[in-house]
Amino acid sequence: MMQKKMGKSLMSLLLAAVMTIGALPGTAFAAEVDQQPQEVICAEENCTHEHDVPVSTEALEVEDTVTPESDIGTEPSGPSVETETPPVPTEEPVVPDTPEEPNAPDLSEDGAQSETPPDSTAENQQDATSPIIWELEGDGTLFISGSGYVPCFTSADQQPWKDVRTQITGVTFDTGASLAIENIAYWFSGCTNLAYAELPDYVLAIGYHAFYNCQALHNLYLCHTTKVPTMESGAFITNHPLNWEPDYDPRLQISLASAIGENLMASACSYDWGADNCPVHIQIGCEARLLSSATTFATRAAGYCTNCGKTCSYTVDYEPWTSTEHCIRHWCSNCGLDQCGGANGGRHTMRNGRCTLCGYSDGSGGGGGGGGGGCSHSRTYKDWTGACTWEKYCSDCGKYLGSGTTHGSYSYGPWEYYNSSKHRSYYSCNDCGEGSYEYRYHSTQRKYSQYNSTQHSYRDYCSTCSSYVGSASYETHNFQYGNWESYSSTQHRRSKTCADCGYSTYEYASHNMTYGRWQDYDATEHRRLCSCTCGYRGFEYVRHGFSFSPWTSISDTQHQRTKTCSCGHSSVETSEHRDLDRNGFCDDCNYSMSRFSVTVPANLSLVMSEGGQVYAAKTASIVNNSTDTVAVTGMKYQAENGWQIVPYATDMANEKVDSKEIGFRINSAESTEFGNLSILNTSGADWRISKGATMPLNYDAVVSASTQPVNEQVLTVIFILDWAA
């Protein structure tokens, strides 16, 4: 908030300076006004003609702004002849009553630009996350701050303050804001009550329609101290009437920061203010200046007369005022009112003691001061001031008696756009370069160009000046269609071309198919021929729709059936027997599947070395040949031939020799008791044998020492098997 208040305080001081300086007498209007080329602002999206570039004009000091008197606003009819009395114009200058912006977009009733062509929609693109923060205060001042990059507007509808634009009377920016504003195009377009604006250093360009139709704008302060802002053509377009009043200059007052004032002045002088119909008065700091007359009044050979209530042509005259200045009068050619109200003054331009404009004499040239001594001026002479201009003086008293122009041959330039009804050609004297414009009406023909996929635009085009005339209109394409052609497996297309603008594209549609009979293609699919009137031919593929015969057993493990499709495809399908309900029969073909067949080893041999080490066979196993999983549900060890069973963990080194003791282990089942019989625990998954699988038998024994070799059966192992649970 501190930055905001500081910004407002600075603005109030600047405005006070602007208003004080604006009350000083302005410099002289130019008596002869050359119409500078206006930049043609073309709204055509495919513009082909060249636009004129505004000519830079240096700013002149107040005491140097003097132009010889001559005709104003007449159209040339060829080379001039020498005259002593300036001719009277035979017709008013070719200037529209309301100055027209060349090729500018149409205006709506409230003066705002109409940016949206028919059949399109202009959306407000103001984002909720916009870096701009703004506030309209009670006195009508719009205060702008924020942080971040601000994209360039493309229409006045993007103004965040568009709904209150007519309430805005002043604009200030937060000087401490961190905004990056590339261009203020359209920012204040349509702010019809905006009277003053202050632009900070971070505004880099004053773009198209920045102050469009701001008729009340009187004070503009450019606070730039480090960068010179770009001023783009069409930024100040308005109908800015010159309602002159005593001690009041109605022109736009522009104040420049003194730090880079000279550079800003050069930029402002190069701007075509006449094309925007916006006369200006410029000052650097506290030093008031006027733009040179050729720039300030490029199209002001006529001015708004408050008495007539319309724009009229005027005649410039000079009257002695003081010993250093004279008054510059702009007499209305219709009613005679001084359009400047006698408020404009300019310094004398002295030659031989007399002012060449108002005739004031300081006495140094003879005839006394203040206007001469009554000479009849019977003898005169001409003093050539340029290649084709001269001034006439009395040979006796030296009084200035008028001026004239005598031109030689002319050169004519190309025709260029002027307004919606005429084009113009600039012609100039080959001797002095002075010239003017010749105007003629457009000779137009209609030209079309594509606008979007459904419409084209059309405008009148003048081939003489190579320019579009008036605003664009829009209408639906007039399509002509080609033949359908195949495009893809699902679509065909045909060309369509607008007979008016030449826009061409394709129209797509789905095939309108006719189908052949289904035919066998492979083991999984059949196909049929598809064809369309556009010439497309292809195949459609679909999986077979089979009907099946009953399953028939072909082996102990498999059965088969025949499958047939309506397209003619036939094959045999083979599958394994299955008994999911465990009733002993195949679920599909009813084949009997219940068969219990298990192979167990007939002999488990043991060999003991002299040192007492026992060796067992490594290949013993149980093989399941049944039709399902079986399990060893029990196992017994039974001693034979006088042998005794002892725990497998027994240390035989402590047992008696020839005691005939044996401890036995198969897989995880080992003897744990003493006696002739040991019943072992075989519960758990380790004793399950899947269908067709083999269970390896890893067995071992501990045997008591013997004095004689043993070659007899010492133990019987009994396996109990059943279907696995």
XYZ file of C-alpha atoms in Angstrom:
725
model
C 0.000 0.000 0.000
C 2.921 2.348 0.596
C 3.975 1.993 -3.045
C 0.441 2.774 -4.200
C 0.255 6.002 -2.199
C 3.689 7.109 -3.376
C 2.655 6.562 -6.995
C -0.467 8.719 -6.562
C 1.483 11.541 -4.924
C 3.919 11.672 -7.814
C 1.067 11.778 -10.329
C -0.591 14.704 -8.629
C 2.634 16.723 -8.849
C 3.093 15.829 -12.505
C -0.449 16.834 -13.389
C 0.019 20.188 -11.717
C 3.059 20.811 -13.914
C 1.190 19.774 -17.065
C -1.757 22.072 -16.392
C 0.460 25.068 -15.656
C 2.522 24.739 -18.816
C -0.524 23.985 -20.929
C -1.777 27.526 -20.282
C 1.172 29.177 -22.083
C 0.628 30.538 -25.628
C 1.341 27.872 -28.282
C 3.597 28.334 -31.246
C 2.455 29.305 -34.722
C 0.261 27.075 -36.825
C 1.786 26.285 -40.190
C 0.373 28.378 -42.982
C 1.069 25.755 -45.603
C 0.311 22.184 -44.626
C 1.705 19.197 -46.473
C -0.389 16.101 -46.030
C 1.947 13.349 -44.917
C 1.250 9.792 -46.016
C -1.085 8.022 -43.661
C -0.359 4.486 -42.628
C -3.032 2.201 -44.018
C -4.277 -0.013 -41.196
C -5.593 -3.027 -42.981
C -7.766 -5.578 -41.205
C -7.494 -8.076 -44.086
C -5.906 -11.298 -42.908
C -4.191 -11.864 -46.270
C -3.118 -8.289 -46.909
C -1.015 -7.926 -50.059
C -0.505 -4.164 -50.435
C 2.262 -2.098 -48.912
C 1.616 0.457 -46.182
C 3.213 3.876 -45.970
C 5.692 4.380 -43.141
C 5.319 7.628 -41.171
C 8.090 10.109 -41.932
C 10.155 11.262 -38.969
C 9.999 15.020 -38.409
C 12.332 16.792 -36.001
C 10.800 18.949 -33.280
C 11.400 22.697 -33.698
C 12.017 25.277 -31.017
C 9.264 27.875 -30.554
C 11.235 30.710 -32.085
C 12.107 28.686 -35.198
C 8.617 27.513 -36.212
C 7.902 29.774 -39.203
C 6.473 28.834 -42.588
C 5.757 31.191 -45.531
C 2.116 31.830 -46.267
C 0.518 29.967 -49.203
C -2.640 28.206 -50.323
C -4.199 25.639 -48.019
C -6.014 22.468 -48.986
C -6.397 22.932 -52.769
C -5.887 20.030 -55.132
C -3.189 20.532 -57.783
C -4.081 20.839 -61.400
C -0.555 20.941 -62.784
C 2.492 23.211 -62.483
C 1.914 26.626 -60.923
C 2.486 29.908 -62.739
C 4.078 32.890 -61.094
C 1.596 34.923 -59.060
C 1.929 37.890 -56.788
C -1.352 37.364 -54.942
C -2.076 33.916 -53.513
C -5.001 32.321 -55.406
C -8.316 31.694 -53.665
C -9.187 27.980 -53.268
C -11.969 26.900 -55.631
C -13.014 23.918 -53.543
C -12.654 22.802 -50.004
C -9.767 20.455 -49.135
C -10.476 16.767 -49.534
C -10.833 16.074 -45.825
C -13.839 14.120 -44.486
C -16.124 15.906 -42.004
C -15.215 13.271 -39.488
C -11.607 12.206 -40.138
C -11.575 8.630 -41.210
C -9.055 6.039 -40.181
C -7.783 4.277 -43.322
C -8.874 0.650 -43.422
C -9.727 0.791 -39.701
C -12.144 -1.743 -38.209
C -15.797 -0.684 -37.950
C -17.018 1.027 -34.778
C -20.017 0.062 -32.739
C -22.598 2.626 -31.646
C -20.753 3.394 -28.393
C -17.476 4.010 -30.227
C -15.838 0.708 -29.327
C -14.203 -1.384 -31.970
C -16.150 -4.318 -33.367
C -13.539 -7.063 -33.410
C -15.801 -10.070 -33.995
C -16.756 -10.981 -37.595
C -20.079 -12.675 -38.337
C -20.499 -16.276 -37.199
C -17.642 -16.058 -34.731
C -17.415 -15.395 -31.009
C -15.089 -12.991 -29.215
C -14.397 -14.351 -25.761
C -13.073 -12.428 -22.803
C -9.683 -13.984 -22.263
C -9.019 -12.392 -18.911
C -7.676 -15.244 -16.724
C -8.392 -15.515 -13.018
C -4.627 -15.890 -12.542
C -3.841 -12.650 -14.440
C -0.795 -10.814 -13.063
C -2.737 -7.517 -13.261
C -4.231 -6.107 -10.047
C -6.476 -3.076 -10.592
C -8.764 -0.827 -8.588
C -11.164 1.885 -9.734
C -11.329 4.531 -7.037
C -14.191 6.842 -6.225
C -12.747 9.776 -8.186
C -12.571 7.650 -11.363
C -8.817 6.927 -11.122
C -7.800 3.459 -12.312
C -4.817 2.269 -10.252
C -2.866 -0.645 -11.807
C -0.322 -2.854 -10.072
C 0.655 -6.518 -9.975
C 3.555 -8.842 -10.714
C 4.585 -10.927 -13.726
C 4.490 -10.931 -17.516
C 1.372 -9.472 -19.181
C 0.613 -10.828 -22.693
C -0.433 -8.354 -25.374
C -4.220 -7.830 -25.715
C -5.762 -8.596 -29.103
C -9.034 -6.715 -28.548
C -10.671 -4.260 -26.152
C -12.768 -7.128 -24.780
C -9.667 -8.406 -22.952
C -9.544 -5.321 -20.706
C -10.036 -6.492 -17.101
C -11.880 -3.181 -16.515
C -13.973 -3.276 -19.691
C -17.283 -3.183 -17.778
C -16.356 0.142 -16.121
C -14.264 1.685 -18.906
C -16.601 4.666 -19.359
C -16.225 5.512 -15.629
C -12.437 5.862 -15.869
C -11.195 9.462 -15.783
C -7.524 8.869 -14.980
C -4.923 6.091 -15.062
C -1.907 5.612 -12.788
C 0.464 2.685 -12.329
C 2.234 1.437 -9.216
C 5.825 2.553 -9.817
C 7.080 -0.228 -7.569
C 5.183 -3.011 -9.348
C 7.154 -5.841 -10.965
C 4.960 -6.057 -14.049
C 6.510 -6.813 -17.438
C 4.194 -5.065 -19.927
C 5.327 -5.634 -23.492
C 2.558 -3.633 -25.147
C -0.582 -1.742 -24.015
C -2.464 -2.263 -27.291
C -6.260 -2.003 -26.635
C -5.693 -1.287 -22.912
C -7.740 1.928 -22.803
C -9.695 1.626 -26.043
C -13.196 3.056 -25.577
C -12.392 4.917 -22.318
C -14.302 7.947 -23.569
C -14.015 9.913 -20.281
C -10.312 9.282 -19.714
C -8.714 12.720 -19.164
C -5.181 11.888 -18.064
C -2.838 8.891 -18.030
C 0.569 8.219 -16.521
C 2.669 5.444 -18.115
C 5.576 3.939 -16.120
C 9.003 2.894 -17.316
C 8.006 -0.770 -17.627
C 5.468 -0.102 -20.412
C 7.602 -0.944 -23.469
C 5.197 -0.088 -26.295
C 2.084 2.046 -26.866
C 0.386 -0.253 -29.364
C -2.537 -0.210 -31.755
C -5.769 1.233 -30.229
C -4.041 1.825 -26.880
C -6.026 5.103 -26.520
C -8.605 4.509 -29.246
C -11.638 6.875 -29.115
C -10.356 8.574 -25.933
C -11.916 11.919 -26.889
C -11.448 13.455 -23.428
C -7.743 12.590 -23.154
C -5.876 15.852 -22.499
C -2.793 14.965 -20.442
C -0.399 12.072 -21.024
C 2.772 11.751 -18.938
C 5.520 9.357 -20.071
C 7.524 8.576 -16.927
C 10.178 6.634 -18.861
C 13.703 7.405 -17.650
C 15.656 4.450 -19.047
C 13.757 3.179 -22.089
C 12.035 4.932 -24.968
C 8.635 3.289 -25.534
C 7.660 2.282 -29.070
C 4.678 4.227 -30.417
C 2.797 2.061 -32.927
C 0.583 3.431 -35.687
C -3.098 3.748 -34.772
C -2.519 4.102 -31.020
C -4.386 7.445 -30.656
C -7.123 7.216 -33.308
C -9.948 9.568 -32.329
C -12.088 12.447 -33.537
C -10.337 15.052 -31.413
C -12.049 18.440 -31.960
C -10.035 21.617 -31.522
C -12.367 23.703 -29.352
C -10.055 26.642 -28.800
C -10.757 28.925 -25.848
C -8.758 31.830 -24.447
C -5.860 30.575 -22.304
C -6.730 26.933 -23.068
C -4.940 24.656 -25.533
C -7.311 21.777 -26.436
C -4.625 19.590 -27.983
C -3.343 16.436 -26.250
C -0.661 17.600 -23.791
C 2.222 15.107 -23.605
C 4.858 15.536 -20.861
C 8.124 13.661 -21.170
C 10.540 12.614 -18.429
C 13.548 14.933 -18.698
C 16.069 12.077 -18.241
C 15.560 10.799 -21.805
C 13.328 13.618 -23.016
C 15.241 14.293 -26.228
C 14.973 10.640 -27.294
C 11.293 10.599 -26.372
C 10.815 13.822 -28.339
C 12.399 12.247 -31.423
C 10.124 9.229 -31.098
C 7.025 11.424 -30.693
C 7.977 13.615 -33.646
C 8.243 10.585 -35.922
C 4.707 9.511 -35.056
C 2.002 10.365 -37.614
C -0.403 12.272 -35.338
C -2.326 13.514 -38.354
C -3.250 9.963 -39.367
C -4.818 9.486 -35.922
C -6.535 12.918 -36.115
C -4.886 13.836 -32.812
C -3.051 17.226 -32.630
C -0.567 17.329 -29.759
C 1.500 19.695 -27.622
C 4.680 18.239 -26.091
C 6.874 19.390 -23.236
C 10.088 18.052 -21.689
C 10.057 18.655 -17.959
C 9.100 22.334 -17.622
C 10.162 23.301 -21.175
C 7.126 23.514 -23.477
C 7.522 22.564 -27.124
C 5.360 22.013 -30.172
C 5.797 19.394 -32.817
C 6.775 20.815 -36.173
C 3.767 21.991 -38.129
C 4.230 19.353 -40.822
C 3.658 16.671 -38.192
C 1.187 18.351 -35.862
C -1.195 19.472 -38.594
C -0.674 16.870 -41.263
C -4.443 16.723 -41.782
C -5.477 19.899 -39.974
C -5.783 22.212 -42.926
C -9.299 22.248 -41.496
C -10.383 22.586 -37.884
C -13.508 22.325 -35.783
C -15.300 25.671 -35.638
C -17.329 26.133 -32.448
C -19.501 28.743 -34.151
C -20.346 26.635 -37.219
C -20.546 23.422 -35.217
C -18.557 21.483 -37.814
C -15.121 21.128 -39.356
C -14.279 24.021 -41.690
C -11.267 25.133 -43.645
C -9.357 28.119 -42.277
C -7.105 30.920 -43.502
C -3.929 31.772 -41.613
C -3.127 35.444 -40.947
C -0.545 37.226 -38.793
C -1.040 40.425 -36.741
C 1.695 42.383 -34.924
C 1.466 41.710 -31.193
C 4.625 42.875 -29.416
C 8.139 43.839 -30.443
C 9.107 40.154 -30.361
C 5.913 38.229 -31.144
C 2.888 38.345 -33.377
C -0.539 36.741 -33.091
C -1.405 33.885 -35.431
C -5.029 33.959 -36.545
C -6.928 31.018 -38.050
C -9.982 32.572 -39.619
C -12.862 30.199 -40.389
C -13.596 30.427 -44.140
C -17.294 29.842 -43.398
C -18.117 32.296 -40.575
C -14.878 34.227 -40.003
C -14.339 33.095 -36.366
C -10.723 32.813 -35.181
C -10.528 29.119 -34.362
C -7.573 29.713 -32.012
C -9.318 32.478 -30.118
C -6.241 34.688 -30.479
C -4.349 32.427 -28.075
C -1.509 31.377 -30.399
C 1.620 33.471 -30.699
C 4.929 33.198 -32.509
C 8.212 35.078 -32.686
C 8.887 37.535 -35.498
C 10.957 36.383 -38.444
C 12.945 39.506 -39.280
C 14.502 40.355 -42.643
C 15.833 43.849 -43.336
C 14.212 45.071 -40.118
C 10.756 43.682 -40.926
C 8.882 40.508 -39.955
C 8.287 38.519 -43.117
C 4.937 37.277 -41.775
C 3.145 40.144 -40.042
C 5.097 43.113 -41.528
C 6.185 44.527 -38.137
C 9.126 46.955 -38.540
C 11.735 47.685 -35.861
C 12.972 50.781 -37.794
C 16.315 49.338 -38.783
C 15.242 48.844 -42.408
C 13.850 52.322 -43.007
C 10.423 53.866 -42.716
C 10.376 53.874 -38.915
C 9.275 51.269 -36.481
C 5.902 49.642 -36.043
C 4.935 49.312 -39.684
C 6.786 51.844 -41.958
C 6.417 55.486 -43.131
C 3.633 55.616 -45.755
C 5.507 54.445 -48.862
C 3.329 53.786 -51.976
C 5.395 50.686 -52.863
C 5.379 51.553 -56.558
C 8.651 49.755 -57.124
C 9.060 46.178 -55.958
C 11.533 43.345 -56.190
C 11.486 39.616 -55.474
C 13.831 37.851 -53.098
C 14.007 34.146 -53.939
C 14.029 32.174 -50.679
C 14.177 28.747 -52.296
C 14.217 26.925 -55.585
C 10.615 27.899 -56.341
C 9.544 30.337 -53.573
C 9.995 34.078 -53.408
C 9.101 37.041 -51.231
C 8.079 40.430 -52.558
C 9.417 43.649 -51.041
C 9.074 47.370 -51.720
C 12.223 48.652 -53.423
C 11.820 52.002 -51.657
C 10.948 51.177 -48.037
C 11.701 47.460 -47.955
C 8.191 46.510 -46.703
C 7.263 42.884 -47.140
C 4.405 42.745 -49.654
C 3.708 39.032 -49.872
C 5.139 35.800 -51.166
C 4.512 33.366 -53.974
C 5.566 30.157 -55.597
C 6.571 29.411 -59.158
C 7.030 25.716 -59.796
C 8.498 23.967 -62.792
C 7.721 20.415 -63.938
C 6.193 17.800 -61.611
C 6.875 14.139 -60.884
C 4.015 11.888 -59.810
C 4.282 8.981 -57.402
C 2.236 5.751 -57.331
C -1.383 5.752 -56.251
C -1.903 4.908 -52.571
C -4.894 4.285 -50.347
C -6.371 7.411 -48.720
C -9.837 6.566 -47.393
C -12.783 4.315 -48.151
C -13.787 6.324 -51.233
C -10.544 7.704 -52.672
C -6.903 6.993 -53.311
C -4.230 9.590 -53.881
C -0.945 10.159 -55.657
C 1.748 12.467 -54.356
C 3.239 14.849 -56.882
C 6.174 17.143 -56.278
C 8.061 19.875 -58.041
C 11.234 18.599 -59.672
C 13.032 21.821 -58.708
C 12.142 22.350 -55.026
C 10.508 19.087 -54.056
C 7.344 20.780 -52.778
C 4.230 18.864 -53.580
C 0.779 17.759 -52.624
C -1.708 15.007 -53.345
C -4.048 14.348 -56.236
C -7.211 12.412 -55.248
C -9.418 10.099 -57.307
C -12.210 7.648 -56.539
C -11.457 3.933 -56.165
C -12.256 1.565 -58.999
C -13.027 -1.669 -57.162
C -13.828 -5.297 -57.767
C -14.785 -7.938 -55.211
C -12.067 -10.276 -53.920
C -12.579 -13.401 -51.825
C -10.290 -15.114 -49.309
C -10.708 -18.050 -46.976
C -11.782 -17.147 -43.425
C -12.387 -20.566 -41.854
C -13.629 -24.030 -42.857
C -17.224 -22.874 -43.336
C -16.923 -19.215 -44.433
C -14.933 -16.916 -46.652
C -14.530 -13.171 -46.407
C -14.880 -10.735 -49.266
C -13.842 -7.101 -49.708
C -13.713 -4.544 -52.452
C -10.233 -4.266 -53.936
C -8.860 -1.310 -55.894
C -6.216 -2.445 -58.373
C -5.082 1.139 -58.990
C -3.739 1.645 -55.451
C -3.418 -2.101 -54.682
C -5.533 -1.735 -51.529
C -8.624 -3.220 -49.946
C -11.467 -0.763 -49.444
C -13.926 -0.922 -46.581
C -14.445 -3.670 -44.033
C -14.736 -7.374 -44.725
C -18.025 -9.268 -45.026
C -18.527 -12.971 -44.527
C -20.617 -15.660 -46.191
C -20.829 -19.462 -46.380
C -18.563 -21.271 -48.858
C -20.077 -22.189 -52.224
C -18.747 -25.748 -52.480
C -18.426 -27.905 -55.581
C -17.799 -31.625 -54.974
C -15.627 -34.253 -56.656
C -16.189 -38.030 -56.898
C -15.919 -40.334 -53.891
C -12.577 -42.150 -53.672
C -11.300 -44.832 -51.282
C -9.413 -43.382 -48.291
C -9.074 -46.168 -45.683
C -10.587 -49.517 -44.715
C -13.508 -47.708 -43.044
C -13.922 -44.416 -44.974
C -13.987 -42.847 -48.416
C -13.613 -39.161 -49.242
C -14.311 -36.571 -51.909
C -12.850 -33.130 -52.565
C -14.907 -29.974 -52.062
C -13.779 -26.608 -53.407
C -15.341 -23.172 -52.923
C -16.095 -21.697 -56.332
C -15.633 -18.152 -54.966
C -12.506 -18.133 -52.776
C -10.799 -21.351 -53.926
C -10.684 -22.930 -50.451
C -10.380 -26.698 -50.865
C -10.572 -29.623 -48.445
C -11.952 -33.151 -48.193
C -15.264 -34.511 -46.940
C -15.123 -37.960 -45.329
C -17.832 -40.625 -44.906
C -18.057 -44.289 -43.916
C -18.082 -46.948 -46.651
C -21.473 -48.211 -47.847
C -20.490 -51.892 -48.015
C -21.911 -54.906 -49.873
C -20.733 -58.335 -48.630
C -19.913 -61.745 -50.162
C -20.314 -65.232 -48.576
C -18.227 -66.367 -45.619
C -15.303 -68.595 -46.627
C -12.868 -70.695 -44.575
C -9.618 -68.745 -43.983
C -7.587 -70.545 -41.281
C -8.006 -72.647 -38.143
C -9.471 -69.726 -36.140
C -11.159 -67.365 -38.627
C -13.295 -67.171 -41.715
C -13.671 -64.141 -43.988
C -15.915 -62.492 -46.591
C -15.336 -59.953 -49.369
C -16.412 -56.309 -48.676
C -16.825 -53.771 -51.489
C -17.995 -50.131 -51.729
C -19.243 -48.016 -54.650
C -16.130 -45.817 -54.257
C -13.992 -48.738 -55.462
C -12.728 -50.004 -52.125
C -12.358 -53.831 -51.842
C -11.250 -55.723 -48.748
C -11.985 -58.647 -46.453
C -13.813 -58.822 -43.132
C -12.464 -61.458 -40.718
C -14.466 -63.155 -37.934
C -13.621 -66.074 -35.611
C -15.271 -69.390 -36.433
C -18.585 -70.185 -34.783
C -18.184 -73.915 -34.067
C -20.678 -76.669 -33.388
C -19.200 -79.747 -31.631
C -19.750 -83.519 -31.742
C -19.746 -85.570 -28.447
C -16.372 -86.445 -26.881
C -15.079 -89.933 -27.709
C -12.339 -91.691 -25.700
C -9.239 -92.528 -27.749
C -6.853 -93.651 -24.968
C -6.510 -94.039 -21.214
C -5.589 -90.344 -21.020
C -7.335 -88.569 -23.917
C -10.596 -88.168 -25.782
C -11.540 -86.227 -28.925
C -14.423 -84.545 -30.747
C -15.141 -82.974 -34.149
C -15.832 -79.182 -34.453
C -17.548 -77.713 -37.543
C -18.213 -74.068 -38.673
C -20.986 -72.881 -41.002
C -18.301 -71.651 -43.440
C -17.282 -75.318 -44.018
C -14.212 -75.446 -41.792
C -13.927 -78.756 -39.830
C -11.246 -80.153 -37.489
C -10.690 -82.596 -34.628
C -10.120 -81.312 -31.094
C -8.225 -83.587 -28.610
C -8.191 -83.153 -24.827
C -7.117 -84.966 -21.659
C -9.556 -86.941 -19.537
C -10.663 -85.140 -16.396
C -12.585 -86.240 -13.303
C -13.353 -83.075 -11.371
C -16.189 -84.660 -9.411
C -13.866 -87.599 -8.493
C -16.436 -90.260 -9.318
C -13.893 -92.356 -11.252
C -15.222 -91.425 -14.696
C -14.169 -88.713 -17.223
C -16.476 -85.724 -16.938
C -16.586 -85.277 -20.744
C -16.582 -88.758 -22.317
C -17.523 -90.896 -19.252
C -14.357 -93.003 -19.621
C -13.522 -95.007 -16.448
C -10.512 -93.300 -14.854
C -10.272 -95.037 -11.388
C -7.062 -97.193 -11.401
C -4.782 -97.723 -8.397
C -1.285 -98.889 -9.377
C 1.815 -98.259 -7.264
C 5.269 -99.873 -7.542
C 7.359 -100.266 -4.374
C 10.929 -101.684 -4.130
C 11.152 -105.420 -3.443
C 14.488 -105.228 -1.664
C 16.300 -102.541 0.332
C 19.874 -103.892 0.571
C 22.441 -102.855 3.186
C 26.215 -103.417 3.148
C 28.373 -102.890 6.256
C 32.156 -102.548 6.119
C 34.586 -104.070 8.642
C 34.828 -100.694 10.299
C 31.047 -100.614 10.907
C 30.169 -98.138 8.087
C 26.705 -98.916 6.517
C 26.030 -98.350 2.809
C 22.524 -98.226 1.261
C 21.291 -98.256 -2.345
C 20.701 -94.831 -3.945
C 18.020 -95.753 -6.495
C 15.166 -97.026 -4.382
C 11.814 -95.290 -5.027
C 8.026 -95.645 -5.097
C 6.347 -95.049 -8.502
C 2.665 -93.928 -8.766
C 1.041 -95.472 -11.872
C -2.481 -94.669 -10.664
C -4.947 -92.336 -12.295
C -4.693 -89.849 -9.411
C -2.474 -88.829 -6.498
C -1.681 -91.453 -3.866
C -0.046 -91.188 -0.448
C 1.986 -93.398 1.919
C -0.480 -93.415 4.803
C 1.530 -95.763 7.068
C 4.823 -97.657 7.410
C 6.093 -100.458 9.751
C 9.560 -101.837 10.521
C 9.485 -105.530 11.629
C 12.679 -107.315 12.852
C 13.513 -110.764 11.409
C 15.846 -113.700 12.291
C 16.447 -112.710 15.904
C 17.273 -109.062 15.270
C 15.977 -106.295 17.516
C 14.849 -102.787 16.490
C 16.464 -99.917 18.434
C 16.184 -96.110 17.975
C 18.062 -94.864 14.925
C 19.896 -92.409 17.190
C 21.523 -95.274 19.175
C 25.362 -95.118 19.468
C 26.350 -98.656 18.441
C 29.896 -98.206 19.762
C 28.466 -98.772 23.235
C 26.409 -101.889 22.317
C 27.537 -105.520 22.736
C 29.116 -107.332 19.834
C 26.720 -109.775 18.117
C 23.727 -108.243 19.907
C 21.868 -108.110 16.573
C 20.521 -104.586 16.978
C 19.521 -102.334 14.091
C 18.197 -98.724 13.904
C 16.549 -97.784 10.573
C 15.474 -94.594 8.748
C 13.618 -93.983 5.435
C 13.278 -90.318 4.409
C 11.905 -88.640 7.542
C 10.582 -91.828 9.215
C 13.111 -93.361 11.653
C 12.884 -95.949 14.399
C 12.430 -94.504 17.871
C 11.541 -97.569 19.981
C 13.052 -100.914 21.179
C 11.445 -104.166 20.136
C 10.504 -106.342 17.193
C 8.016 -103.886 15.591
C 8.136 -100.093 14.994
C 5.132 -98.197 13.600
C 6.208 -94.940 11.924
C 4.397 -91.601 11.372
C 4.008 -90.689 7.645
C 1.607 -87.744 7.867
C 2.361 -84.638 5.807
C 2.829 -83.611 2.210
C 6.227 -85.284 1.907
C 4.485 -88.678 1.577
C 2.119 -87.641 -1.307
C 2.906 -88.921 -4.817
C 1.250 -87.231 -7.784
C -0.153 -89.131 -10.735
C 2.761 -90.570 -12.752
C 5.328 -89.246 -10.219
C 8.123 -91.051 -8.334
C 9.045 -90.683 -4.648
C 12.784 -91.348 -4.009
C 13.516 -93.470 -0.886
C 16.590 -92.299 0.948
C 17.259 -94.969 3.644
C 20.072 -95.670 6.108
C 20.748 -97.880 9.166
C 22.950 -98.259 12.260
C 23.931 -101.849 13.035
C 25.661 -103.433 16.083
C 29.093 -105.049 15.590
C 29.248 -108.684 14.566
C 32.062 -111.265 14.816
C 30.828 -113.057 11.703
C 29.650 -111.776 8.315
C 25.850 -111.350 8.108
C 24.000 -112.329 4.961
C 20.351 -112.609 5.955
C 17.137 -110.633 6.087
C 17.238 -108.517 9.209
C 14.237 -106.276 8.705
C 10.923 -106.179 6.806
C 9.561 -102.738 5.726
C 5.808 -102.561 5.155
C 4.402 -99.576 3.095
C 0.672 -98.746 3.420
C -0.620 -96.671 0.378
C -4.018 -95.188 -0.422
C -5.616 -92.420 -2.500
C -4.411 -89.074 -1.267
C -6.983 -87.184 0.718
